[in-house]
Amino acid sequence: MMLIPCPWCGPRNEIEFHYGGQADVHYPSDPRSTSDEDWAHFLFFRDNPKGVFTERWSHAAGCRRWFTVHRDTVTNEIHPDDSASAARTVTR
Amino acid sequence: MAEPYAESPLATYTEVLSRHSVPGRIDIAERPFVAQVDVRVDPKSPAAERIGTALGAMLPNQPGEVAVAGELSVLWLGPDEWLILGPEGSQETIQDTVNAALDGDHAAVVDVSANRTILSITGPKTRELLNKGCALDLHPRSFAVDRCAQTMLARAGVILVCRDTQLPSYWVIVRSSFARYVADWLADAAVEYGSGSG
């Protein structure tokens, strides 16, 4: 069981969260001219590091906000995103 | 013409809950029909301030904070979301107050009174009972009076509100469709505290 630090609610049990996969996967800026290969990479290809992985989580059973953390995939140690304070600005 | 009729989600559970309550140790009861209005508005906007002024208490901006204004309680549910609790039947008055304060500004004000019901749990064993199904630290040091938290109780999503740390007394605000499950779970969890259990 992991204790995940929600930037709003503080550390909470893993079961309260929904996993959102790799962070910083950006929608292609010009989808019309994106090649099939690049489109496939955007849709399906993700890093799978042994070590620190930057990923998105949603506090589904709490404040329902998305946030970014750095998780070590070997030890499951989780560190808040450095810009977590910036992430506490309200987004809709 | 039909008479207006309302039945709370736990209307048929009154007897079960009182049978599993143990005088002096744990008391479980439903507080039905509490008016609930959900408000979503930009916390930094002038509209949020006007709503606070109209309600008599600023919308709390700290996670898990509850602001009390007379008969109303304003629960922090998210950085731009609040739940206003009021006495039975006051939902329209609350909505009118908030809408008047908004004065046409962008926000969402929704009557969610039928969404959830409230289980009130009181007595010295309350914290022990809740912690059987909830991982939060409920000690007054970290969960004091007028704090709220959205979390899981026995795997059901609930809002916990600390009403009193001396008795102590907590509210479990639970969705209507989960109410009977949570009530059953609480009744079962309270069995060990008394002999009056079935």
PDB file of N, CA and C in Angstrom, chain B residues 108-141:
ATOM      1  N   ALA B 108     -21.389  27.405 -10.438  1.00  0.00           N
ATOM      2  CA  ALA B 108     -22.400  26.351 -10.441  1.00  0.00           C
ATOM      3  C   ALA B 108     -22.983  26.247  -9.034  1.00  0.00           C
ATOM      4  N   VAL B 109     -24.293  26.317  -8.945  1.00  0.00           N
ATOM      5  CA  VAL B 109     -24.981  26.200  -7.658  1.00  0.00           C
ATOM      6  C   VAL B 109     -26.045  25.122  -7.818  1.00  0.00           C
ATOM      7  N   VAL B 110     -25.871  24.005  -7.141  1.00  0.00           N
ATOM      8  CA  VAL B 110     -26.753  22.862  -7.366  1.00  0.00           C
ATOM      9  C   VAL B 110     -27.287  22.324  -6.038  1.00  0.00           C
ATOM     10  N   ASP B 111     -28.594  22.107  -5.995  1.00  0.00           N
ATOM     11  CA  ASP B 111     -29.201  21.476  -4.829  1.00  0.00           C
ATOM     12  C   ASP B 111     -28.893  19.977  -4.873  1.00  0.00           C
ATOM     13  N   VAL B 112     -28.075  19.511  -3.932  1.00  0.00           N
ATOM     14  CA  VAL B 112     -27.711  18.094  -3.903  1.00  0.00           C
ATOM     15  C   VAL B 112     -28.228  17.422  -2.624  1.00  0.00           C
ATOM     16  N   SER B 113     -29.322  17.957  -2.099  1.00  0.00           N
ATOM     17  CA  SER B 113     -29.840  17.460  -0.816  1.00  0.00           C
ATOM     18  C   SER B 113     -30.185  15.973  -0.864  1.00  0.00           C
ATOM     19  N   ALA B 114     -30.650  15.513  -2.037  1.00  0.00           N
ATOM     20  CA  ALA B 114     -31.046  14.112  -2.137  1.00  0.00           C
ATOM     21  C   ALA B 114     -29.861  13.208  -2.460  1.00  0.00           C
ATOM     22  N   ASN B 115     -28.702  13.817  -2.703  1.00  0.00           N
ATOM     23  CA  ASN B 115     -27.526  13.031  -3.080  1.00  0.00           C
ATOM     24  C   ASN B 115     -27.007  12.212  -1.901  1.00  0.00           C
ATOM     25  N   ARG B 116     -26.969  12.846  -0.743  1.00  0.00           N
ATOM     26  CA  ARG B 116     -26.375  12.178   0.411  1.00  0.00           C
ATOM     27  C   ARG B 116     -27.279  12.297   1.626  1.00  0.00           C
ATOM     28  N   THR B 117     -27.087  11.372   2.549  1.00  0.00           N
ATOM     29  CA  THR B 117     -27.724  11.494   3.856  1.00  0.00           C
ATOM     30  C   THR B 117     -26.619  11.497   4.918  1.00  0.00           C
ATOM     31  N   ILE B 118     -26.987  11.813   6.136  1.00  0.00           N
ATOM     32  CA  ILE B 118     -25.979  11.966   7.187  1.00  0.00           C
ATOM     33  C   ILE B 118     -26.202  10.943   8.291  1.00  0.00           C
ATOM     34  N   LEU B 119     -25.141  10.252   8.654  1.00  0.00           N
ATOM     35  CA  LEU B 119     -25.168   9.386   9.825  1.00  0.00           C
ATOM     36  C   LEU B 119     -24.397  10.100  10.925  1.00  0.00           C
ATOM     37  N   SER B 120     -25.062  10.315  12.041  1.00  0.00           N
ATOM     38  CA  SER B 120     -24.419  10.976  13.163  1.00  0.00           C
ATOM     39  C   SER B 120     -23.947   9.914  14.149  1.00  0.00           C
ATOM     40  N   ILE B 121     -22.665   9.942  14.472  1.00  0.00           N
ATOM     41  CA  ILE B 121     -22.104   8.943  15.386  1.00  0.00           C
ATOM     42  C   ILE B 121     -21.493   9.673  16.578  1.00  0.00           C
ATOM     43  N   THR B 122     -21.953   9.300  17.758  1.00  0.00           N
ATOM     44  CA  THR B 122     -21.558  10.006  18.966  1.00  0.00           C
ATOM     45  C   THR B 122     -21.197   9.005  20.047  1.00  0.00           C
ATOM     46  N   GLY B 123     -20.242   9.370  20.885  1.00  0.00           N
ATOM     47  CA  GLY B 123     -19.899   8.524  22.027  1.00  0.00           C
ATOM     48  C   GLY B 123     -18.416   8.232  22.084  1.00  0.00           C
ATOM     49  N   PRO B 124     -17.930   7.795  23.250  1.00  0.00           N
ATOM     50  CA  PRO B 124     -16.495   7.601  23.462  1.00  0.00           C
ATOM     51  C   PRO B 124     -15.848   6.627  22.481  1.00  0.00           C
ATOM     52  N   LYS B 125     -16.629   5.705  21.922  1.00  0.00           N
ATOM     53  CA  LYS B 125     -16.039   4.693  21.038  1.00  0.00           C
ATOM     54  C   LYS B 125     -16.070   5.104  19.567  1.00  0.00           C
ATOM     55  N   THR B 126     -16.523   6.331  19.294  1.00  0.00           N
ATOM     56  CA  THR B 126     -16.726   6.744  17.905  1.00  0.00           C
ATOM     57  C   THR B 126     -15.463   6.644  17.057  1.00  0.00           C
ATOM     58  N   ARG B 127     -14.363   7.214  17.573  1.00  0.00           N
ATOM     59  CA  ARG B 127     -13.128   7.213  16.777  1.00  0.00           C
ATOM     60  C   ARG B 127     -12.654   5.788  16.502  1.00  0.00           C
ATOM     61  N   GLU B 128     -12.736   4.955  17.551  1.00  0.00           N
ATOM     62  CA  GLU B 128     -12.317   3.561  17.396  1.00  0.00           C
ATOM     63  C   GLU B 128     -13.158   2.866  16.334  1.00  0.00           C
ATOM     64  N   LEU B 129     -14.458   3.132  16.385  1.00  0.00           N
ATOM     65  CA  LEU B 129     -15.378   2.514  15.432  1.00  0.00           C
ATOM     66  C   LEU B 129     -15.056   2.950  14.001  1.00  0.00           C
ATOM     67  N   LEU B 130     -14.908   4.263  13.798  1.00  0.00           N
ATOM     68  CA  LEU B 130     -14.661   4.764  12.447  1.00  0.00           C
ATOM     69  C   LEU B 130     -13.316   4.272  11.920  1.00  0.00           C
ATOM     70  N   ASN B 131     -12.326   4.180  12.805  1.00  0.00           N
ATOM     71  CA  ASN B 131     -10.991   3.778  12.354  1.00  0.00           C
ATOM     72  C   ASN B 131     -10.912   2.304  11.969  1.00  0.00           C
ATOM     73  N   LYS B 132     -11.986   1.548  12.255  1.00  0.00           N
ATOM     74  CA  LYS B 132     -12.004   0.168  11.752  1.00  0.00           C
ATOM     75  C   LYS B 132     -12.111   0.143  10.231  1.00  0.00           C
ATOM     76  N   GLY B 133     -12.666   1.204   9.660  1.00  0.00           N
ATOM     77  CA  GLY B 133     -12.850   1.196   8.210  1.00  0.00           C
ATOM     78  C   GLY B 133     -12.301   2.425   7.533  1.00  0.00           C
ATOM     79  N   CYS B 134     -11.517   3.216   8.257  1.00  0.00           N
ATOM     80  CA  CYS B 134     -11.036   4.476   7.711  1.00  0.00           C
ATOM     81  C   CYS B 134      -9.616   4.712   8.193  1.00  0.00           C
ATOM     82  N   ALA B 135      -8.696   4.990   7.261  1.00  0.00           N
ATOM     83  CA  ALA B 135      -7.285   5.059   7.601  1.00  0.00           C
ATOM     84  C   ALA B 135      -6.857   6.430   8.102  1.00  0.00           C
ATOM     85  N   LEU B 136      -7.756   7.401   8.097  1.00  0.00           N
ATOM     86  CA  LEU B 136      -7.372   8.753   8.519  1.00  0.00           C
ATOM     87  C   LEU B 136      -7.086   8.803  10.017  1.00  0.00           C
ATOM     88  N   ASP B 137      -6.179   9.679  10.407  1.00  0.00           N
ATOM     89  CA  ASP B 137      -5.923   9.923  11.820  1.00  0.00           C
ATOM     90  C   ASP B 137      -7.028  10.849  12.334  1.00  0.00           C
ATOM     91  N   LEU B 138      -7.913  10.310  13.174  1.00  0.00           N
ATOM     92  CA  LEU B 138      -9.057  11.091  13.636  1.00  0.00           C
ATOM     93  C   LEU B 138      -8.795  11.750  14.991  1.00  0.00           C
ATOM     94  N   HIS B 139      -7.566  11.617  15.502  1.00  0.00           N
ATOM     95  CA  HIS B 139      -7.248  12.262  16.774  1.00  0.00           C
ATOM     96  C   HIS B 139      -7.462  13.775  16.649  1.00  0.00           C
ATOM     97  N   PRO B 140      -8.011  14.406  17.711  1.00  0.00           N
ATOM     98  CA  PRO B 140      -8.280  15.842  17.641  1.00  0.00           C
ATOM     99  C   PRO B 140      -7.061  16.665  17.225  1.00  0.00           C
ATOM    100  N   ARG B 141      -5.852  16.145  17.502  1.00  0.00           N
ATOM    101  CA  ARG B 141      -4.644  16.862  17.070  1.00  0.00           C
ATOM    102  C   ARG B 141      -4.649  17.112  15.575  1.00  0.00           C
TER     103      ARG B 141
END
